[in-house]
Short mmCIF file of C-alpha atoms in Angstrom, two decimals:
data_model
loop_
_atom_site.label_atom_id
_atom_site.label_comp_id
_atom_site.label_asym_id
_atom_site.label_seq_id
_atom_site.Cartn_x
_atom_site.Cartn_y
_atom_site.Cartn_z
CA UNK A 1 38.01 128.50 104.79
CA UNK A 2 40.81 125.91 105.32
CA UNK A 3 44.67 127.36 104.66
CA UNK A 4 47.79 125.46 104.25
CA UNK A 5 48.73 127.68 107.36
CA UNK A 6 45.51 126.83 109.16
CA UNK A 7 46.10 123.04 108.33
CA UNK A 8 49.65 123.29 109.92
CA UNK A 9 48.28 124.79 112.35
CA UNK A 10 45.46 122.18 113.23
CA UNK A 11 48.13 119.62 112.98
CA UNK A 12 50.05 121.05 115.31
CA UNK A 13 47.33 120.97 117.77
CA UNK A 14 46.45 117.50 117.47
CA UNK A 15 49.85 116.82 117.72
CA UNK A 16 50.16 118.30 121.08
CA UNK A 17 46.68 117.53 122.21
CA UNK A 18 47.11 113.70 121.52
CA UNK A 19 50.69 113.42 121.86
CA UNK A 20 52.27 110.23 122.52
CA UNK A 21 49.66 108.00 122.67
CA UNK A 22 50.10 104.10 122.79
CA UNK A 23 47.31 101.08 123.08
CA UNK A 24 47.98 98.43 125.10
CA UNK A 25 49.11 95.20 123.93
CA UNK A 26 49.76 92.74 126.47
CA UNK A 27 48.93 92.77 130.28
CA UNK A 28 50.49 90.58 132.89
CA UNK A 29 49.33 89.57 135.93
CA UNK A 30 49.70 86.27 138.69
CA UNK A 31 49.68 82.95 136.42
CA UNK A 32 49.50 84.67 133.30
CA UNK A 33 53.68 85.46 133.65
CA UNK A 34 54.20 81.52 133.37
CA UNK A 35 52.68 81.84 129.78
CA UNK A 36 54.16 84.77 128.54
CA UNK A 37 57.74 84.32 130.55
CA UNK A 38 60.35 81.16 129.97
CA UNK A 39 62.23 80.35 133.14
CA UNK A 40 66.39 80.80 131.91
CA UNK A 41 68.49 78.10 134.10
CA UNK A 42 71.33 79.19 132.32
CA UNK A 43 74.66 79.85 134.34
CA UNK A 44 74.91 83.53 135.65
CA UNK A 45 76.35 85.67 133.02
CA UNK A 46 77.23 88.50 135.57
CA UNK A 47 78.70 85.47 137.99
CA UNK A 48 76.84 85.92 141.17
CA UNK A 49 76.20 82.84 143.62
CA UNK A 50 73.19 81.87 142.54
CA UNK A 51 72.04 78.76 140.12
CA UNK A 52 69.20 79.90 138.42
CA UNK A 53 66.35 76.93 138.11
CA UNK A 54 63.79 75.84 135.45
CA UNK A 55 59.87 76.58 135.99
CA UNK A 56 58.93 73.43 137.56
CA UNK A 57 62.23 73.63 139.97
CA UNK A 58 60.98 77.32 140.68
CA UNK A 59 57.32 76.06 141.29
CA UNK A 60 58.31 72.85 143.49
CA UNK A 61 60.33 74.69 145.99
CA UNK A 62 58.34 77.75 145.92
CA UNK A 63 60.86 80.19 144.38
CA UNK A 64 58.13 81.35 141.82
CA UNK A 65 54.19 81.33 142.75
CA UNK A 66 51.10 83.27 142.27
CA UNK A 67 47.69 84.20 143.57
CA UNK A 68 45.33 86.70 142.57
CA UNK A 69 47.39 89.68 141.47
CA UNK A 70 50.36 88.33 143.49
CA UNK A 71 53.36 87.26 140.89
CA UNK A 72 56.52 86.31 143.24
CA UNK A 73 60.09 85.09 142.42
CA UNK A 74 62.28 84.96 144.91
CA UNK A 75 65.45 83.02 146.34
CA UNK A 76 66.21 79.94 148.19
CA UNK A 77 65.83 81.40 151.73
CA UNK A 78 66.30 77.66 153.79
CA UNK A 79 69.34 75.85 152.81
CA UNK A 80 72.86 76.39 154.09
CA UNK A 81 75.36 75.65 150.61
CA UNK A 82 78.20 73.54 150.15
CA UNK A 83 81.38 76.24 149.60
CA UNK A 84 82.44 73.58 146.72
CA UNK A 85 78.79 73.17 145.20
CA UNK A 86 76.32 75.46 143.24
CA UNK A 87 74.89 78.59 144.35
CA UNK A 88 71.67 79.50 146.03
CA UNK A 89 68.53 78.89 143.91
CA UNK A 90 67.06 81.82 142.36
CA UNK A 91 64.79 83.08 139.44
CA UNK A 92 65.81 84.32 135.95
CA UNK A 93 62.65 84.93 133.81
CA UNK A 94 62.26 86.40 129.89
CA UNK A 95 59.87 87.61 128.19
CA UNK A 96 58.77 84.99 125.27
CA UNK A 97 57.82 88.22 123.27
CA UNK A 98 60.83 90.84 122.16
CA UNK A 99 59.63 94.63 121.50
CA UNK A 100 61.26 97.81 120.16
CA UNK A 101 59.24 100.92 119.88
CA UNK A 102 57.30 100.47 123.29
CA UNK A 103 56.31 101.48 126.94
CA UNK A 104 56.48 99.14 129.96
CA UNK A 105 54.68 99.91 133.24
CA UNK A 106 55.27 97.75 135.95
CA UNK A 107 53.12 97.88 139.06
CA UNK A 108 55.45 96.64 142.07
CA UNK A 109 54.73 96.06 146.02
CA UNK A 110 58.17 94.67 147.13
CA UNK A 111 61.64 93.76 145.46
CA UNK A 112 64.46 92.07 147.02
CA UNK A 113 66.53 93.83 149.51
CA UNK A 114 69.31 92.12 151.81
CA UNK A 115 72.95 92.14 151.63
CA UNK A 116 74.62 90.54 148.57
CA UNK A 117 71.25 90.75 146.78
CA UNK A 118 71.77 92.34 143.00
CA UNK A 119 67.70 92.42 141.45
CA UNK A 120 66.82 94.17 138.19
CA UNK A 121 63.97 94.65 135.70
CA UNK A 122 65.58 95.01 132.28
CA UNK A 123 65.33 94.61 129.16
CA UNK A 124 67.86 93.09 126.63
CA UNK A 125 68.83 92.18 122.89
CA UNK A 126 70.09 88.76 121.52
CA UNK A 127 73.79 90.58 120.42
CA UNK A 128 74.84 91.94 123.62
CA UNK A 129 76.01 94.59 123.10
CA UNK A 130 75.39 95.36 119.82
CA UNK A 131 71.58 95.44 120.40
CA UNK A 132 71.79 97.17 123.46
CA UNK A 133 70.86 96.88 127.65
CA UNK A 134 68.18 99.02 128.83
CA UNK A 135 68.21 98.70 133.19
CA UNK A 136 64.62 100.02 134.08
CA UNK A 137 65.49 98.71 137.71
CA UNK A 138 68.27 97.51 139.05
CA UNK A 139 70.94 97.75 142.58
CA UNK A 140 72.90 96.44 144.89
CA UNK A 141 73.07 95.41 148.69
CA UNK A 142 70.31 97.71 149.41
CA UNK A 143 72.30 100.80 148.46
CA UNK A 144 69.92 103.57 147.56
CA UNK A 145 68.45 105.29 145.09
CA UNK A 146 67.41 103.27 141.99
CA UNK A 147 69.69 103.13 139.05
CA UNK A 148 68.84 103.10 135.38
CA UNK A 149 71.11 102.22 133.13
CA UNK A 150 72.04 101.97 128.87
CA UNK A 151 74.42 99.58 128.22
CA UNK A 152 76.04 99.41 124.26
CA UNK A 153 78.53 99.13 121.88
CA UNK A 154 80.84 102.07 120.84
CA UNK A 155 79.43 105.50 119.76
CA UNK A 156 76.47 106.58 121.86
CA UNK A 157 76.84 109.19 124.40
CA UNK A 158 74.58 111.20 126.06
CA UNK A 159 74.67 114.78 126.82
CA UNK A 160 75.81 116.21 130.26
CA UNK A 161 73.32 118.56 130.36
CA UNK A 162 69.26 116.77 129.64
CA UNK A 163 65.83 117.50 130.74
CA UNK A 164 65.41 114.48 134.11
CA UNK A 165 65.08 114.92 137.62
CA UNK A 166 67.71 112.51 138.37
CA UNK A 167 71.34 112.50 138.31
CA UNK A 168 73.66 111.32 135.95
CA UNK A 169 76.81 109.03 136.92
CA UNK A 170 78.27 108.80 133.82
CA UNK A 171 77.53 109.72 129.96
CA UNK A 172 79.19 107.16 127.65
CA UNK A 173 77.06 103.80 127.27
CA UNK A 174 79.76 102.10 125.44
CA UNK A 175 80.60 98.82 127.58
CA UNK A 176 84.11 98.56 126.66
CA UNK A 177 85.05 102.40 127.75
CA UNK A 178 83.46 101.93 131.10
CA UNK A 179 84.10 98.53 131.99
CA UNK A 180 80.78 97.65 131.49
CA UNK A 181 78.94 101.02 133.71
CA UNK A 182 77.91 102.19 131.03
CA UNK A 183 75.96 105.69 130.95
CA UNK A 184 73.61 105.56 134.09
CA UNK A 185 71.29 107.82 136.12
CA UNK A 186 70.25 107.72 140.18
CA UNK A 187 66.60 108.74 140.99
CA UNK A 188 65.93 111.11 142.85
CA UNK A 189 64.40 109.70 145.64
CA UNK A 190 65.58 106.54 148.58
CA UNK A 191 62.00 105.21 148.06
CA UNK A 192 62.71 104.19 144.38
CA UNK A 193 64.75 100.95 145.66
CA UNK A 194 65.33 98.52 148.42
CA UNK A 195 64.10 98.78 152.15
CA UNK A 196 62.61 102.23 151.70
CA UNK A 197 61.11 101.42 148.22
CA UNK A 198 59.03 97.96 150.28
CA UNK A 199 58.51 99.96 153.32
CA UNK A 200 55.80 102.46 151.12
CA UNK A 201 54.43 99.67 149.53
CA UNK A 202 56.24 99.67 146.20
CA UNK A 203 55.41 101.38 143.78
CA UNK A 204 54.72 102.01 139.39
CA UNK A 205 57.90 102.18 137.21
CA UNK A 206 57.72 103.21 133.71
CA UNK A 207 59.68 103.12 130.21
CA UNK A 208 59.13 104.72 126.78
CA UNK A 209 61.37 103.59 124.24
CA UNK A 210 61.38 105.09 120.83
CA UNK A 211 64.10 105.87 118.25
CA UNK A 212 64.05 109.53 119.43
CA UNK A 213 64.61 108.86 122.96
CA UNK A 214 64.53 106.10 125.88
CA UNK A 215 62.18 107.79 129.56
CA UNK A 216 62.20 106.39 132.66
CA UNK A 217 59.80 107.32 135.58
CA UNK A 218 58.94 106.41 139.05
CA UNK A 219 56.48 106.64 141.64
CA UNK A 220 56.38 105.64 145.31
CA UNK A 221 53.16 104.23 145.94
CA UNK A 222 52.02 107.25 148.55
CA UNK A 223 53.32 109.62 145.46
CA UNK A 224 49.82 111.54 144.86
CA UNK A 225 51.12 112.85 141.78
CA UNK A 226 51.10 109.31 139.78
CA UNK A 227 49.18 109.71 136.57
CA UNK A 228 45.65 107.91 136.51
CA UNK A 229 46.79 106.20 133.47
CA UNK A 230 49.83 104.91 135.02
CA UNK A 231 47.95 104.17 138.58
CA UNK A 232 45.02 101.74 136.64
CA UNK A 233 46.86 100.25 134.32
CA UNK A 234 44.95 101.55 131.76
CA UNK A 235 44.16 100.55 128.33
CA UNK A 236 45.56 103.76 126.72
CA UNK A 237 48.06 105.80 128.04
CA UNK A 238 49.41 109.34 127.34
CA UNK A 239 53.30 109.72 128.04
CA UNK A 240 53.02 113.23 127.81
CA UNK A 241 51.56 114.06 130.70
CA UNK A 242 53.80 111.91 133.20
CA UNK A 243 55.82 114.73 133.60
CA UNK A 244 60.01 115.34 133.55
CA UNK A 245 61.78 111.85 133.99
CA UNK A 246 64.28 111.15 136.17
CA UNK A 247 66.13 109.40 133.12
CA UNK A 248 66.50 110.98 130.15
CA UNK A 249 68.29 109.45 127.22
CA UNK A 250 67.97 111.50 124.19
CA UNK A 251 69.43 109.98 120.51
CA UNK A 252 71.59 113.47 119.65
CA UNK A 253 74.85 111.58 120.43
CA UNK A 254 73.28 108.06 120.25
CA UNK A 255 71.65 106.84 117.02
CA UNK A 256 69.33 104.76 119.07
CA UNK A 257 68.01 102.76 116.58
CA UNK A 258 71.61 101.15 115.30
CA UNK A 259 72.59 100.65 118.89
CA UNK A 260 69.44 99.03 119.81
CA UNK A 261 67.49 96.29 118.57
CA UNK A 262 64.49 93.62 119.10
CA UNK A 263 64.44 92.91 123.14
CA UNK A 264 63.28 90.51 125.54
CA UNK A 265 62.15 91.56 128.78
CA UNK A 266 64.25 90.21 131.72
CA UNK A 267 63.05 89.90 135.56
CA UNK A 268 65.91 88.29 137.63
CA UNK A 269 68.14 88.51 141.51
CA UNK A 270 71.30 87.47 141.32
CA UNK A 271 73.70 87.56 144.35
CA UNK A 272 77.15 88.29 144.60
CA UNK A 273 78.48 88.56 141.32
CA UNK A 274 80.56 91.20 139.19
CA UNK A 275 78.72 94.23 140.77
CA UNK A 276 77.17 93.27 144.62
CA UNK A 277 80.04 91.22 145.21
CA UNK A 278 82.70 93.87 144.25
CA UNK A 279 81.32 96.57 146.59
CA UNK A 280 80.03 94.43 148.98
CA UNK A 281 82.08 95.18 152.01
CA UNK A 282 82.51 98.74 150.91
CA UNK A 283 78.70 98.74 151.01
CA UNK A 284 78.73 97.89 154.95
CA UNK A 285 77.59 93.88 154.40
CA UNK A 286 79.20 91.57 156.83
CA UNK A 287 82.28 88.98 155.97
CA UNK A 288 82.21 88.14 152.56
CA UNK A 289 79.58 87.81 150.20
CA UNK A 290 79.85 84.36 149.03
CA UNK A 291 80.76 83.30 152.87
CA UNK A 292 77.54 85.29 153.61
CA UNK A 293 75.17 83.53 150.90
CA UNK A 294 76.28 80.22 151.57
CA UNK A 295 75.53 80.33 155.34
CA UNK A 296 72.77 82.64 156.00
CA UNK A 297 69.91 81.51 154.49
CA UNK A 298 67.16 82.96 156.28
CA UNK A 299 69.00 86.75 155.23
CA UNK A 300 67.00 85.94 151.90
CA UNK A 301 63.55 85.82 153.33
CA UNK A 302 62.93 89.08 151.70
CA UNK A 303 64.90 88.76 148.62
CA UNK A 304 61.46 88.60 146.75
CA UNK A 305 59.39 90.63 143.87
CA UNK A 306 55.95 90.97 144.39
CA UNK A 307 54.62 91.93 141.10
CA UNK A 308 51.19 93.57 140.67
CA UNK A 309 50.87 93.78 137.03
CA UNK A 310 53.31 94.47 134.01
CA UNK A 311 51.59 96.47 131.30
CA UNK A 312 52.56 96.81 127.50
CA UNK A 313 51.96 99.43 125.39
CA UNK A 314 52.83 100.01 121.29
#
């Protein structure tokens, strides 16, 4: 005989059986980005020396190609600038599609590394930064570990003390108290960006967003630990059993639903700029960066992402 108590009870199970479960709604992979990603050849809003180019710039000089489960974008790696003309052609890409509630797994094999290079995988609203930044993936000059990153207006903190297995470099997200650092946190591990991060083959990065909290996780590709779900891209996936995240950002301090609204999903290297170019020499790099971009070309030959396959879930 069925109780209230045994009904609450039986919820509760199914609750923690099923837990956060979310279907699949769009799946990227090779020529299929073209469709469902618009090439930005807007001027860099973060000022790096780059000059971002349209899709059939990108596809002419080779900047953005696929081939079987290959996606690349990647930067001009063969001409020498002008110091008084633009900057070196690279790849800004959005999403066509904006999302709230929602998980992203991307399967990577390399992302750019040389000095002066600044790549991210991010996400963004149309009110910056009213609608809020989320950086899934995102450094400079090869400087390790990853960094993820919220970026918004005033009034969202995060505690100091939160269930991840990364480290925290800062707790306010509010752009205009941090000069625009905003409230990040460092993985714990050198293989989750640059040289190291290519060297093991890449590897998956994920992101849960809800209004309860925004997850991030990552796994090297030799990681044996990497969910099945998360490995094969599968159709359904269960957040709940990926384990601790290395970045936690819980809405207790943070009404994460006024701070962050409908986003596109961004895929972009810059060089230079307001971040790699103000720690560049600090960071070891040699001369200056926009010296160093100008006449080095063939330092860019791996400033490329090799994308597997970008998986969305809802």
């Amino acid at each position: 005989m069925f109780t209230s108590r045994t009904f609450v009870a039986l919820a509760c199970f199914v609750a923690s059986a099923f837990g956060a479960t979310y279907s699949q709604t769009d799946s990227h992979q090779g020529s299929d980005f073209l469709q469902s990603f618009t090439h930005q050849a807007i001027a860099d809003p973060t000022h790096g020396r780059v000059n971002y180019v349209d899709q059939a710039t990108a596809l002419a000089q080779n900047l953005t190609f696929s081939s079987g489960d290959h996606f690349v974008i990647r930067a001009d790696d063969t001409t020498v600038l002008s110091a008084s003309g633009p900057g070196r052609n690279s790849v800004r890409l959005q999403s066509n599609k904006q999302y709230t509630t929602h998980v992203t797994v991307w399967s990577l094999r390399h992302m750019p590394q040389g000095c002066a290079t600044w790549p991210a995988l991010w996400e963004v609203g149309a009110d910056w930064p009213n609608q809020g930044e989320i950086d899934v993936l995102e450094g400079v000059n090869d400087q390790t570990p990853n960094q993820s990153t919220l970026h918004t207006s005033s009034g969202c903190t995060m505690p100091a003390s939160r269930s991840q297995t990364g480290t925290s470099t800062g707790n306010n997200c509010d752009t205009a108290a941090t000069n625009n650092a905003g409230c990040g946190v460092q993985a714990p591990t050198a293989n989750s960006y640059g040289p190291a991060f290519n060297s093991a083959g890449g590897g998956w990065y994920a992101m849960e967003r809800t209004s309860s909290f925004i997850k991030v996780w990552f796994w090297s590709r030799t990681d044996g630990s990497v969910p099945a779900d998360v490995k094969n891209g599968a159709t359904s996936i269960n957040t709940d059993n990926w384990g601790t995240p290395y970045a936690y950002f819980p809405s207790q301090s943070c009404d994460l639903n006024s701070h962050f609204g409908a986003h596109n999903i961004i895929i972009n290297l810059t060089l230079c700029g307001d971040w790699a170019g103000a720690v560049y020499s600090a960071d070891g790099c040699p001369g200056d960066c926009v010296s160093y971009v100008n006449n080095n070309p063939s330092a860019f030959t791996n400033a490329y992402f090799d994308i597997q396959w970008l998986k969305i879930y809802g």
